[in-house]
Amino acid sequence: MMMAMAAVSCVYPFQAEVEGESHDLVVEGDIVPGDLTRIYLRYSVPVNAASGMTGGVNATVSVEDEKGKVYKARKVGSELYEIDTEYASADLRYRLKIQADGLYYETDFMSVTAAPKLDEVTYQLSEENAEIVLSLQGKDENRHYKVSYLETWEYHSDYRAKVTYDPISETFQKIPDTEIFEFYYCWRTARPSESVLMNASGNVTNSIKRQAIKRASRRDKRFSMVYRMDIEVSAISDGAYDYLKNLQQSSNGSGDLFTPTPSRMESNVRCVSDPTRLVVGYVDAVRKSTTRYQLDCRSRNIYKVPILSDEQNLFIPDTEELTLNDYYTMGFRPVDDRDVEGGPYYWANAICTDCRKEGGNKNKPEDWPTFDE
Amino acid sequence: MKKTIIGVLLSLLAVSVAAQSVEREEGDAPAIFRGRVATQYSLVYNGTYLWDASGYRHGDVFFSGRLYRDLDLNVNASEQALVVRTPSGRRSVSPDTDLVAWFTMDGKQFVNLSYYGVPGAMFGFYEVESAGKDATLYRRVDKELITHQGTHNGTEIGYVDPKYKDKILTFFNYRESFYVEKDGMLTRVKTKKDMYRLFPGQKKAIRQRVNMYTEGLELNDWIHVAFDVVAGGASTKVMASQPFGADLRRGGESYRGVPGDGSSRYEGPVMKVLPGGYFSDGEDTRHSDMLKYMQENSLIASFRNKVYEIGSRVSTKKSAAAMVKVTGVVSDVSTGEPLPGVTVYDDKTQRYAQTDKNGVYTLTLPLGENVLNFSEVTKEDMNIRVMVNGQGSLDIPMKEKSTMLDEAMISAESRANHRTTKIGLERVDVKTISKIPSAFGEGDLIKAVLTLPGVKSAGEASTGFNVRGGSTDQNLILFNESTIYNPSHMFGVFSAFNTDVIDNLELYKSSIPVEYGGRISSVLDVKSRSGNPEKVKASLGIGLLTSHFHVEGPIVKDRTTFVVGGRTTYSDWILKNLPPSSGYANGSAGFSDLNMSVNHRFSDRSSIQAHGYWSRDRFAFSGDTTFHYSNMNASLKWIQKIGESTNMTVSGGFDMYQNSLDDAPDAFSAYTLNTSIKQNFVKMNFRSQMGAHTLSYGGGMLSYALDRGNLMPASDSSLVAARAIGIEKAVEPSLYVGDTWNMTDEFSLDGGVRMSSFLSLGDPGKFYANPEFRLSGKYTFNPNLSVKAGFNSMTQYIHLVTNSSSISPMDTWKLSDADIKPQKGWQAAAGAYWTVMNGKVDLSLDAYYKRTSHYLDYKSGAQLSMNDHLAEDLVETYAKSYGVELMAKKSVGKLTGWVSYTYSRALLKEMYDRGTATINRGEWYNAPHDKPHDVKVVGNYQFTHRYSLSFNLDYSTGRPVTLPVGKFMYGGGYKLLYSDRNAYRIPDYFRLDLGVTIEPGHYLKQLAHMSVTFGCYNVTGRKNAYSVYYTTHGGTDVKGYMVSVFATQIPYVNLNLKF
C-alpha cells in the first residue's frame, strides 16, 4: 500500500502535437554606452525542430541616440552584431534599429541605467552545497539587476596516471616526469545559459545582500582547487526584468500546481513596418559593473571528495576473462605502477585518469594563481 | 473468547441473510397481509425471538387506520415487529410497525406509543400492565441475539426451555423493562427511586402497602404494588404475568384497586385515543364502538396515517368553498432535522408547495377533508388525511426510505422537479455523497458536486469547481449562511466539509433564487445537521490519510441540540514517500477542521441556531516555502413564524479567510506574506403565502475588509521591507422581492427583482447599483412531462485574480473599486423533463446560454501578489458559455444513480484593444476550464441493506493549455516561445472508481455499529494528465512532460464507527 501511494504522483515525457511555423525575430543584447554593444539576431524555430539554430539573420543594425547620431553595427559571425558605443554618452537616450528581411524593427528611446556598485562577492557553505553570493548597491531608482558571469576553474583527474598502454603493441610505457601532469591538471570555463535576475523592489533600500549567483555541490570539481568568476552586473528596467523573468519561468516549467500559466510577453522591440509581427527579446540601455572573484578552495576546506562509484575505482584487470585490449576498448586505462613491473597494473575508467575527458583543457588562463601545468 | 467472536460473527451473518424480501398475497388480500415477510433466522440458537414464547395467540390489530380481527399474532421482540400469520397459514408477515397503532394478543393489550407520539417512547410495542387515573404502567420485552459462554436457560432467555441445547452459545437474550406514562411523558422505572421521583410525596403510602406483604417483593412486583397505590390504579394483584388488559376485559370486576374506586379510568393521551370502552365492553360492540369513536371524536394523532385536524372546529362555520392556509415544518423522524425540498401535494386541489431550507411549507387548502402527499427523494412518501377546519399548522416527520420496498418506486424527486419552476437545481443528500467513491475513500461533498452535469474542475487535485462555464470565484459557497472562500483541503484532494455533520446541499446552476446574490454562476448552499433531539450519538471514521469524528445529541431534550465534528490528517508520510520526480518529495501537508452547531427551539414557531466552523491547512513543497490558509466562520440564525402564513429568518455572522506564505530562500530575503478577507453579514428574509402566490422578500448587508497583502521581513537580518497594500473596505447592501405564482395546475411563474449595490470605501470611493432580474416559468403537460425556461441576471463585486490553473493560496482576491468594475452576467436556460418507466427514471434536457462582462483575466507576465496597481496588470474580458446537458437519473430501486452527457463551451475575449498585447489578438479564446465533452456515470447497487457497490465514471475533454510552439537561443541556452493563450489541450480525462460499503446489521442493539468502505480510485490506472509543461533543462534541451496526480490505482479502506 505504501509503495502504491508513493507512486501515485508522477511525471511522464509528453510530446504535444503543435502546429504551425515559428519564425519570429529574436533580439538579444543591450545597448552599452561606454562599452562595446553586442546584439545577437536570430529567428525562432518550431519547438519540435531538431535544432534551435537558424543560421543567423542578414540585417542592418544600428544604435541611434536621441540627438540623431547613428552608431552602425558590424556583423561578427552569423548572429552577432557589434557596435562601437565606447564613446557614447550615458546621459543620452538610445534606441536600437534593425532592418532584416525587408522589415524594420526598432525600440523606443531608452535612458541608460547606472551601473550598480558591487559591494562584495564571497562564498557561503552549507553541509552539501557551496554558494557564491553577491552584494551590491543600486544607483538612482533602479531596483532590478541582471548578473552574468564567466566561471573558470582548475581541477585534476581522480588518478594521476604514470603509465600508458599501447593497444597496438600491447605494451605499457612509463610517462616521463616532464609529462606526468599532462592528463592530470585541467582548466575549464563555462557561462550559464541564463542570467541571474535580482529584485530589490521589496527591499528597504535598492541594495542586494548576499544573494546567490551560483550554487553547486561541494563535491563539484569547481570547488576542488581554484575557482574564478568574471562577473558583469547591470541595472535593468522594470520592463526588462519582467520580460526576462517571465522568459526564464516559462522556459523552465515545473508542472507545479500553482505555477502561473506560461505566456508570451510583448517585446520592447516592435516591427514598425508590420505591427502585427511579433518580436522576441528585450533590449535595454545599460552601464555595467564588472569584477573578478577568485576562490582558492584548497585552503578553505570547501571541497568534499566524492565517493567513487565502482566504475571509477581502481582494479586489476582479470586477463583470464578479457584481454587488456578489451579493457582499453571498453574505456579503461592503466593508472600506476604499484603492481608488478610490466603490468598489468591498476586500471581505472579513462575519465578518472584524463582530466580532459571531463570537458576541460590545458589552456591555463593568464594570471592564474597556481603553478600547476 | 475466540468462540465468542466467531459466534458473534456468525450471528451477524445470520441476521444479515434473514429474509428481507417482500411478497404479496395473491388476489385482493387485506393490506395487513401484504407486508414484509416475517424475518426467519437461519442459524441455530437457544430461546426465541418471539415476545410470547409459547407461540401464536389470537387477537385484533388496528393497522393503517383499519381494524383487523381474529388474527394469529405474536411479536418479534428482536425487531419489535408484529408477526401475523396469513389466512393460508403458509407464511407470516410483519406489517410495518409504524402503521400498527395497537393490538391485542390473548386478551393482553399492546400499544405502539411512538405511533401516538408519546415523548420518550422507543420504536416498538408496550404491553399495558395497569392503568390508573393519572398514569399507565407498561411492560416492554426486547430480545437480542447474542453469543456468550455459559448456560442461559431460564432468566436469560426469558423462560425455561426443556429442549435447551447447552452446546449452542447463541441465544435470544430476554430483557424486560417497565415504564410509566404520566403527564404525557414516558419514564422508565428501573429502581424504587424512579417511582418515588414520579410520585413525590407518596413514599409513605407505598411503604405502608408494601409492608402488608410478609415476604420481600421482587422489584417487578414492587413496581406493580407501588403503582396501584400511587396512580389510583386498578390492579391489586401482584402478578406481572397477568396484564391489566385482561382485567379490563373482565369489565368492572377488575377494578379492585385500593385506594382507587374502580369506577374511574385513566384519561391520559394514549388511552384517550383508543376506542372508548373497547376493552371493557362485550366483543360484539367493539367494532361499532370504534367506528363511532372515529366518527365522533377528534382524533389528533401525531404520526402518520391518522386523520389530522387542522385549525379550530369553530372555524368550520366558514363557507365550504373557503380556502385557508396550512403551514408546517417537515422534519426527519430519526434526527429531527428540517427537510428542505419536500413536495407537499394536495390530491383534491392538485395544489402543491415545497419546503424551504428550514423545512417550512405553506399551502392553501379548501376546508374539509383532504389528502396531502409528502414526498422527498430519500424519504418514504406519506399520504396524510387531514380535516381542515381552518387556518392552522401541521408538522410532519418523515422516515428514511427503505430501498427494498416496491411501493417506494414513485420518484419523489421527479415529482418535485415537475412541479417547481426552478431550472438547474441539484440536491444531493449526505447518503449519496458518502457512497460516491473518492480518492482515499472519504465521502467528499465537492467531489459529489463534480459528478453533476454542468459542473467541472481544472483537475482532480484542484481547488474549486466551475459551473456552466463560470470561473471558480463565481460560485457562492454558503455553509450555514456563512461564505466559504476556499472549499478544499490539501490543494483539492479533500473538501472543506466534514460529511459527518452535513445534512444536505443545494446547487443552483441557474434560476438562482432572489434571496441569493453576489456571484455570477452558481450558489452552493450547504447545511449542517442540527443534532439528534432524542439521544446522544457519535461516529468515528479512520482512513489512510484522515480521521474524523462527530458527536450530536440533546442538551435539553426536544429543545436544545448540539453537533460537534472534526477532522484531522496525518498525511505527511505520503508526501515524504513520493518519488523525487514528483517535485514534492520533501514536502509536508496537513489540515484540521472543526464544526460546531447548537440549535434551540423556543416553541413550534420559533427557533435559533448557532454555527461555527474553523479549518486550517498547511503545506510545504520545498523546505523553504510554507503555505497556510484557514477559514473561520460563525453565524447565528433565528427562524420565527409570524401569523399563520409568514416565516421570518434573520441571520448574521462573521466570515474570515486567511492566507499566509513563509518564504526563506536565504536569511536576507526571508519574508512572511499575509492576506485575508473578513466579512460581516446580516440577512433578513420573509416568506409569505398569499393565495396562489408565495412571496419572498427581504434584504441583507455585507461588509468587507479585504487585506490584499501585508509583507513582513521574517527576521532582523532580512532586507525585505515591511509593506502593506492596505485594507480595502466596502459594503454590499441588497433588497429583493420575489414571487412564485402558481397560476394553474400546469403553469407556474417565478419572478423577482434584487437590487444589488456596492459601495467601495476606498479613496476614491465608488458606488455601484445594479438591479438583477429573475424570471422562470414551468408548464406541466402531464405529471410526467414538463418544460421550463428561465432568465436571471447577476452581479459580482469580489474577484479572484489568478494566473494558475488551480486556486492557489497566493491568488489575489480583489474588491471592485473605481478602477475595477463589477462583473455583470446573465443566463438564459430552458429544459424539458420527462419521467419514464413507471416513474423510475427521469430524463432531462437542459440548455443554457450565459454572458458575462468585466470578468478579470491577467496580462502576460502580470504581477498579482503585492501589486499596488493591480488593475494595470489585469484585463477585462467578455465571457460567454453555452451548453446542453442530458441526464437520465434513477432514484429508486436497487440500482440508483445517473448518467449524464454535457456539451458545453466557455470562452473569453478581451473587452478592449491593446494592440499586439491584446490576448489572442482580441479574438475569443478558450477559458481555462473549457471542456466541451463531459460524460458522467454515477451509480449505486444495493445488494442488501448491508452490502452495496458504488461506481463512478468520468470522462471529459482535456482542459485548455498554452504550449510552446517555438524555441530559440537566448543568453546561451534555449528559451521557449508560447502559443496563443489556451490554444491547445491536455489529453482527455477518463477515470473509473469502484467502492463497496458494508453497513452494520440493522437489528443488533450494539453499543457501536461499524461500517467498512473499501474500494479503488482510478481502477483502470489511467495516467490522467493534470498538467503538461515544457522545460529547457536550464537551456540545454527542450522536453515536454505530463504531470499525473493520481497515476495509478489507489485502493482505500475506511472504517466508520457509529455510537
PDB file of C-alpha atoms in Angstrom, chain B residues 400-582:
ATOM      1  CA  GLU B 400     -35.941   7.178   5.692  1.00  0.00           C
ATOM      2  CA  LYS B 401     -36.879   5.384   2.518  1.00  0.00           C
ATOM      3  CA  SER B 402     -36.476   1.655   2.519  1.00  0.00           C
ATOM      4  CA  THR B 403     -34.833   0.900  -0.787  1.00  0.00           C
ATOM      5  CA  MET B 404     -36.216  -2.622  -0.758  1.00  0.00           C
ATOM      6  CA  LEU B 405     -39.855  -1.748  -0.982  1.00  0.00           C
ATOM      7  CA  ASP B 406     -41.594  -1.828  -4.309  1.00  0.00           C
ATOM      8  CA  GLU B 407     -44.042   0.696  -3.022  1.00  0.00           C
ATOM      9  CA  ALA B 408     -41.310   3.266  -2.922  1.00  0.00           C
ATOM     10  CA  MET B 409     -40.876   3.303  -6.650  1.00  0.00           C
ATOM     11  CA  ILE B 410     -42.648   6.578  -7.221  1.00  0.00           C
ATOM     12  CA  SER B 411     -39.811   9.022  -7.503  1.00  0.00           C
ATOM     13  CA  ALA B 412     -40.402  11.880  -5.190  1.00  0.00           C
ATOM     14  CA  GLU B 413     -37.605  13.802  -6.794  1.00  0.00           C
ATOM     15  CA  SER B 414     -39.122  13.645 -10.225  1.00  0.00           C
ATOM     16  CA  ARG B 415     -42.444  14.734  -8.835  1.00  0.00           C
ATOM     17  CA  ALA B 416     -40.782  17.675  -7.183  1.00  0.00           C
ATOM     18  CA  ASN B 417     -38.909  18.544 -10.318  1.00  0.00           C
ATOM     19  CA  HIS B 418     -42.033  18.597 -12.446  1.00  0.00           C
ATOM     20  CA  ARG B 419     -43.724  20.935 -10.028  1.00  0.00           C
ATOM     21  CA  THR B 420     -41.096  23.538  -9.382  1.00  0.00           C
ATOM     22  CA  THR B 421     -40.173  26.359 -11.697  1.00  0.00           C
ATOM     23  CA  LYS B 422     -36.524  26.115 -10.773  1.00  0.00           C
ATOM     24  CA  ILE B 423     -34.146  25.079 -13.523  1.00  0.00           C
ATOM     25  CA  GLY B 424     -30.713  23.738 -12.821  1.00  0.00           C
ATOM     26  CA  LEU B 425     -31.304  22.996  -9.164  1.00  0.00           C
ATOM     27  CA  GLU B 426     -29.426  19.960  -7.895  1.00  0.00           C
ATOM     28  CA  ARG B 427     -29.917  18.431  -4.484  1.00  0.00           C
ATOM     29  CA  VAL B 428     -27.599  15.869  -3.011  1.00  0.00           C
ATOM     30  CA  ASP B 429     -28.092  14.328   0.401  1.00  0.00           C
ATOM     31  CA  VAL B 430     -25.254  13.166   2.564  1.00  0.00           C
ATOM     32  CA  LYS B 431     -26.023   9.492   1.974  1.00  0.00           C
ATOM     33  CA  THR B 432     -25.469   9.908  -1.734  1.00  0.00           C
ATOM     34  CA  ILE B 433     -22.287  11.835  -1.085  1.00  0.00           C
ATOM     35  CA  SER B 434     -20.908   9.146   1.153  1.00  0.00           C
ATOM     36  CA  LYS B 435     -21.489   6.462  -1.451  1.00  0.00           C
ATOM     37  CA  ILE B 436     -19.680   8.144  -4.316  1.00  0.00           C
ATOM     38  CA  PRO B 437     -16.163   6.713  -4.407  1.00  0.00           C
ATOM     39  CA  SER B 438     -13.423   9.264  -3.988  1.00  0.00           C
ATOM     40  CA  ALA B 439      -9.673   9.291  -3.638  1.00  0.00           C
ATOM     41  CA  PHE B 440      -8.731   7.929  -0.224  1.00  0.00           C
ATOM     42  CA  GLY B 441     -12.306   6.878   0.408  1.00  0.00           C
ATOM     43  CA  GLU B 442     -13.645   9.724   2.459  1.00  0.00           C
ATOM     44  CA  GLY B 443     -17.074  10.977   1.439  1.00  0.00           C
ATOM     45  CA  ASP B 444     -16.442  14.273  -0.242  1.00  0.00           C
ATOM     46  CA  LEU B 445     -19.011  16.959  -0.828  1.00  0.00           C
ATOM     47  CA  ILE B 446     -17.147  18.838  -3.536  1.00  0.00           C
ATOM     48  CA  LYS B 447     -16.337  15.621  -5.380  1.00  0.00           C
ATOM     49  CA  ALA B 448     -20.033  14.758  -5.241  1.00  0.00           C
ATOM     50  CA  VAL B 449     -20.871  18.134  -6.723  1.00  0.00           C
ATOM     51  CA  LEU B 450     -18.406  17.440  -9.505  1.00  0.00           C
ATOM     52  CA  THR B 451     -20.369  14.377 -10.549  1.00  0.00           C
ATOM     53  CA  LEU B 452     -23.326  16.576 -11.504  1.00  0.00           C
ATOM     54  CA  PRO B 453     -23.794  17.634 -15.112  1.00  0.00           C
ATOM     55  CA  GLY B 454     -22.544  21.110 -15.860  1.00  0.00           C
ATOM     56  CA  VAL B 455     -20.012  21.088 -13.037  1.00  0.00           C
ATOM     57  CA  LYS B 456     -16.318  20.753 -13.857  1.00  0.00           C
ATOM     58  CA  SER B 457     -12.934  21.378 -12.365  1.00  0.00           C
ATOM     59  CA  ALA B 458      -9.432  22.089 -13.562  1.00  0.00           C
ATOM     60  CA  GLY B 459      -8.235  18.674 -12.453  1.00  0.00           C
ATOM     61  CA  GLU B 460      -8.536  16.054  -9.797  1.00  0.00           C
ATOM     62  CA  ALA B 461      -6.232  17.787  -7.346  1.00  0.00           C
ATOM     63  CA  SER B 462      -7.530  21.266  -7.836  1.00  0.00           C
ATOM     64  CA  THR B 463      -9.483  23.539  -5.614  1.00  0.00           C
ATOM     65  CA  GLY B 464     -12.914  24.739  -6.526  1.00  0.00           C
ATOM     66  CA  PHE B 465     -15.279  23.928  -9.340  1.00  0.00           C
ATOM     67  CA  ASN B 466     -16.732  25.532 -12.426  1.00  0.00           C
ATOM     68  CA  VAL B 467     -20.441  25.684 -13.054  1.00  0.00           C
ATOM     69  CA  ARG B 468     -21.763  26.102 -16.565  1.00  0.00           C
ATOM     70  CA  GLY B 469     -18.654  27.814 -17.851  1.00  0.00           C
ATOM     71  CA  GLY B 470     -18.207  30.101 -14.886  1.00  0.00           C
ATOM     72  CA  SER B 471     -14.940  30.551 -13.076  1.00  0.00           C
ATOM     73  CA  THR B 472     -14.232  29.172  -9.623  1.00  0.00           C
ATOM     74  CA  ASP B 473     -14.770  32.514  -7.903  1.00  0.00           C
ATOM     75  CA  GLN B 474     -18.206  32.881  -9.465  1.00  0.00           C
ATOM     76  CA  ASN B 475     -19.703  30.304  -7.102  1.00  0.00           C
ATOM     77  CA  LEU B 476     -21.220  31.487  -3.853  1.00  0.00           C
ATOM     78  CA  ILE B 477     -20.441  28.717  -1.383  1.00  0.00           C
ATOM     79  CA  LEU B 478     -22.540  29.039   1.732  1.00  0.00           C
ATOM     80  CA  PHE B 479     -22.167  26.889   4.786  1.00  0.00           C
ATOM     81  CA  ASN B 480     -24.922  27.649   7.268  1.00  0.00           C
ATOM     82  CA  GLU B 481     -25.296  31.117   5.729  1.00  0.00           C
ATOM     83  CA  SER B 482     -21.545  31.804   6.000  1.00  0.00           C
ATOM     84  CA  THR B 483     -19.345  32.234   2.949  1.00  0.00           C
ATOM     85  CA  ILE B 484     -16.558  29.737   2.358  1.00  0.00           C
ATOM     86  CA  TYR B 485     -13.834  31.170   0.146  1.00  0.00           C
ATOM     87  CA  ASN B 486     -11.693  28.060  -0.114  1.00  0.00           C
ATOM     88  CA  PRO B 487     -13.808  24.894  -0.145  1.00  0.00           C
ATOM     89  CA  SER B 488     -10.897  22.444  -0.206  1.00  0.00           C
ATOM     90  CA  HIS B 489      -8.203  20.944   1.920  1.00  0.00           C
ATOM     91  CA  MET B 490      -4.796  19.803   0.738  1.00  0.00           C
ATOM     92  CA  PHE B 491      -4.871  21.638  -2.583  1.00  0.00           C
ATOM     93  CA  GLY B 492      -8.117  19.978  -3.596  1.00  0.00           C
ATOM     94  CA  VAL B 493      -7.689  16.369  -2.508  1.00  0.00           C
ATOM     95  CA  PHE B 494     -10.316  16.763   0.210  1.00  0.00           C
ATOM     96  CA  SER B 495     -13.243  19.094   0.503  1.00  0.00           C
ATOM     97  CA  ALA B 496     -13.519  21.529   3.386  1.00  0.00           C
ATOM     98  CA  PHE B 497     -16.779  19.967   4.547  1.00  0.00           C
ATOM     99  CA  ASN B 498     -16.976  17.151   7.052  1.00  0.00           C
ATOM    100  CA  THR B 499     -19.778  14.928   5.796  1.00  0.00           C
ATOM    101  CA  ASP B 500     -20.391  13.695   9.343  1.00  0.00           C
ATOM    102  CA  VAL B 501     -22.104  16.960  10.141  1.00  0.00           C
ATOM    103  CA  ILE B 502     -23.574  17.750   6.732  1.00  0.00           C
ATOM    104  CA  ASP B 503     -27.282  17.365   6.201  1.00  0.00           C
ATOM    105  CA  ASN B 504     -27.681  18.260   2.543  1.00  0.00           C
ATOM    106  CA  LEU B 505     -26.588  20.577  -0.207  1.00  0.00           C
ATOM    107  CA  GLU B 506     -28.362  22.506  -2.908  1.00  0.00           C
ATOM    108  CA  LEU B 507     -26.612  23.707  -6.025  1.00  0.00           C
ATOM    109  CA  TYR B 508     -28.317  26.349  -8.127  1.00  0.00           C
ATOM    110  CA  LYS B 509     -26.799  26.304 -11.600  1.00  0.00           C
ATOM    111  CA  SER B 510     -29.377  28.737 -12.948  1.00  0.00           C
ATOM    112  CA  SER B 511     -32.660  30.212 -11.721  1.00  0.00           C
ATOM    113  CA  ILE B 512     -30.768  31.404  -8.694  1.00  0.00           C
ATOM    114  CA  PRO B 513     -33.373  32.445  -6.114  1.00  0.00           C
ATOM    115  CA  VAL B 514     -33.753  36.116  -5.498  1.00  0.00           C
ATOM    116  CA  GLU B 515     -32.562  35.649  -1.917  1.00  0.00           C
ATOM    117  CA  TYR B 516     -29.054  34.921  -3.179  1.00  0.00           C
ATOM    118  CA  GLY B 517     -26.672  37.313  -4.860  1.00  0.00           C
ATOM    119  CA  GLY B 518     -23.088  38.362  -5.174  1.00  0.00           C
ATOM    120  CA  ARG B 519     -21.858  35.691  -7.585  1.00  0.00           C
ATOM    121  CA  ILE B 520     -22.366  35.231 -11.287  1.00  0.00           C
ATOM    122  CA  SER B 521     -22.519  31.499 -11.823  1.00  0.00           C
ATOM    123  CA  SER B 522     -23.981  29.437  -9.030  1.00  0.00           C
ATOM    124  CA  VAL B 523     -24.916  29.078  -5.397  1.00  0.00           C
ATOM    125  CA  LEU B 524     -23.868  26.048  -3.397  1.00  0.00           C
ATOM    126  CA  ASP B 525     -25.857  26.073  -0.179  1.00  0.00           C
ATOM    127  CA  VAL B 526     -24.597  23.548   2.366  1.00  0.00           C
ATOM    128  CA  LYS B 527     -26.482  22.888   5.554  1.00  0.00           C
ATOM    129  CA  SER B 528     -25.165  21.109   8.571  1.00  0.00           C
ATOM    130  CA  ARG B 529     -27.294  18.921  10.763  1.00  0.00           C
ATOM    131  CA  SER B 530     -28.955  20.350  13.820  1.00  0.00           C
ATOM    132  CA  GLY B 531     -28.399  17.340  16.033  1.00  0.00           C
ATOM    133  CA  ASN B 532     -30.417  14.439  17.307  1.00  0.00           C
ATOM    134  CA  PRO B 533     -33.057  15.696  19.745  1.00  0.00           C
ATOM    135  CA  GLU B 534     -33.566  12.303  21.371  1.00  0.00           C
ATOM    136  CA  LYS B 535     -30.220  10.889  22.341  1.00  0.00           C
ATOM    137  CA  VAL B 536     -26.513  11.356  22.065  1.00  0.00           C
ATOM    138  CA  LYS B 537     -24.973   9.785  19.000  1.00  0.00           C
ATOM    139  CA  ALA B 538     -21.411   9.746  17.804  1.00  0.00           C
ATOM    140  CA  SER B 539     -19.326   8.468  14.949  1.00  0.00           C
ATOM    141  CA  LEU B 540     -15.670   7.915  14.300  1.00  0.00           C
ATOM    142  CA  GLY B 541     -14.013   7.322  10.953  1.00  0.00           C
ATOM    143  CA  ILE B 542     -10.488   6.187  10.338  1.00  0.00           C
ATOM    144  CA  GLY B 543      -8.849   6.315   6.919  1.00  0.00           C
ATOM    145  CA  LEU B 544      -5.393   6.098   5.466  1.00  0.00           C
ATOM    146  CA  LEU B 545      -4.840   9.819   5.487  1.00  0.00           C
ATOM    147  CA  THR B 546      -7.518  11.289   7.681  1.00  0.00           C
ATOM    148  CA  SER B 547      -9.689  10.597  10.661  1.00  0.00           C
ATOM    149  CA  HIS B 548     -12.942  12.241  11.530  1.00  0.00           C
ATOM    150  CA  PHE B 549     -15.473  12.217  14.328  1.00  0.00           C
ATOM    151  CA  HIS B 550     -18.727  13.759  15.308  1.00  0.00           C
ATOM    152  CA  VAL B 551     -20.935  13.858  18.391  1.00  0.00           C
ATOM    153  CA  GLU B 552     -24.509  15.085  18.486  1.00  0.00           C
ATOM    154  CA  GLY B 553     -27.411  14.971  20.844  1.00  0.00           C
ATOM    155  CA  PRO B 554     -29.755  16.873  23.064  1.00  0.00           C
ATOM    156  CA  ILE B 555     -28.662  19.441  25.613  1.00  0.00           C
ATOM    157  CA  VAL B 556     -32.228  19.981  26.691  1.00  0.00           C
ATOM    158  CA  LYS B 557     -34.344  17.164  25.383  1.00  0.00           C
ATOM    159  CA  ASP B 558     -36.539  18.122  22.433  1.00  0.00           C
ATOM    160  CA  ARG B 559     -35.446  21.725  22.871  1.00  0.00           C
ATOM    161  CA  THR B 560     -31.754  22.208  22.506  1.00  0.00           C
ATOM    162  CA  THR B 561     -29.393  20.084  20.472  1.00  0.00           C
ATOM    163  CA  PHE B 562     -25.756  20.211  19.530  1.00  0.00           C
ATOM    164  CA  VAL B 563     -23.459  18.818  16.864  1.00  0.00           C
ATOM    165  CA  VAL B 564     -19.683  18.804  17.056  1.00  0.00           C
ATOM    166  CA  GLY B 565     -17.482  17.346  14.351  1.00  0.00           C
ATOM    167  CA  GLY B 566     -13.864  17.439  13.423  1.00  0.00           C
ATOM    168  CA  ARG B 567     -11.257  16.035  11.108  1.00  0.00           C
ATOM    169  CA  THR B 568      -7.527  15.852  11.068  1.00  0.00           C
ATOM    170  CA  THR B 569      -4.891  14.334   8.881  1.00  0.00           C
ATOM    171  CA  TYR B 570      -1.616  12.543   9.162  1.00  0.00           C
ATOM    172  CA  SER B 571      -0.674  12.881   5.542  1.00  0.00           C
ATOM    173  CA  ASP B 572       2.952  13.928   5.763  1.00  0.00           C
ATOM    174  CA  TRP B 573       4.028  10.378   5.189  1.00  0.00           C
ATOM    175  CA  ILE B 574       2.578  10.250   1.700  1.00  0.00           C
ATOM    176  CA  LEU B 575       4.487  13.290   0.521  1.00  0.00           C
ATOM    177  CA  LYS B 576       7.670  12.051   2.049  1.00  0.00           C
ATOM    178  CA  ASN B 577       7.301   8.839   0.055  1.00  0.00           C
ATOM    179  CA  LEU B 578       6.645  10.467  -3.276  1.00  0.00           C
ATOM    180  CA  PRO B 579       9.341   9.964  -5.895  1.00  0.00           C
ATOM    181  CA  PRO B 580      11.780  12.854  -6.341  1.00  0.00           C
ATOM    182  CA  SER B 581      10.454  13.326  -9.870  1.00  0.00           C
ATOM    183  CA  SER B 582       7.157  14.450  -8.415  1.00  0.00           C
TER     184      SER B 582
END
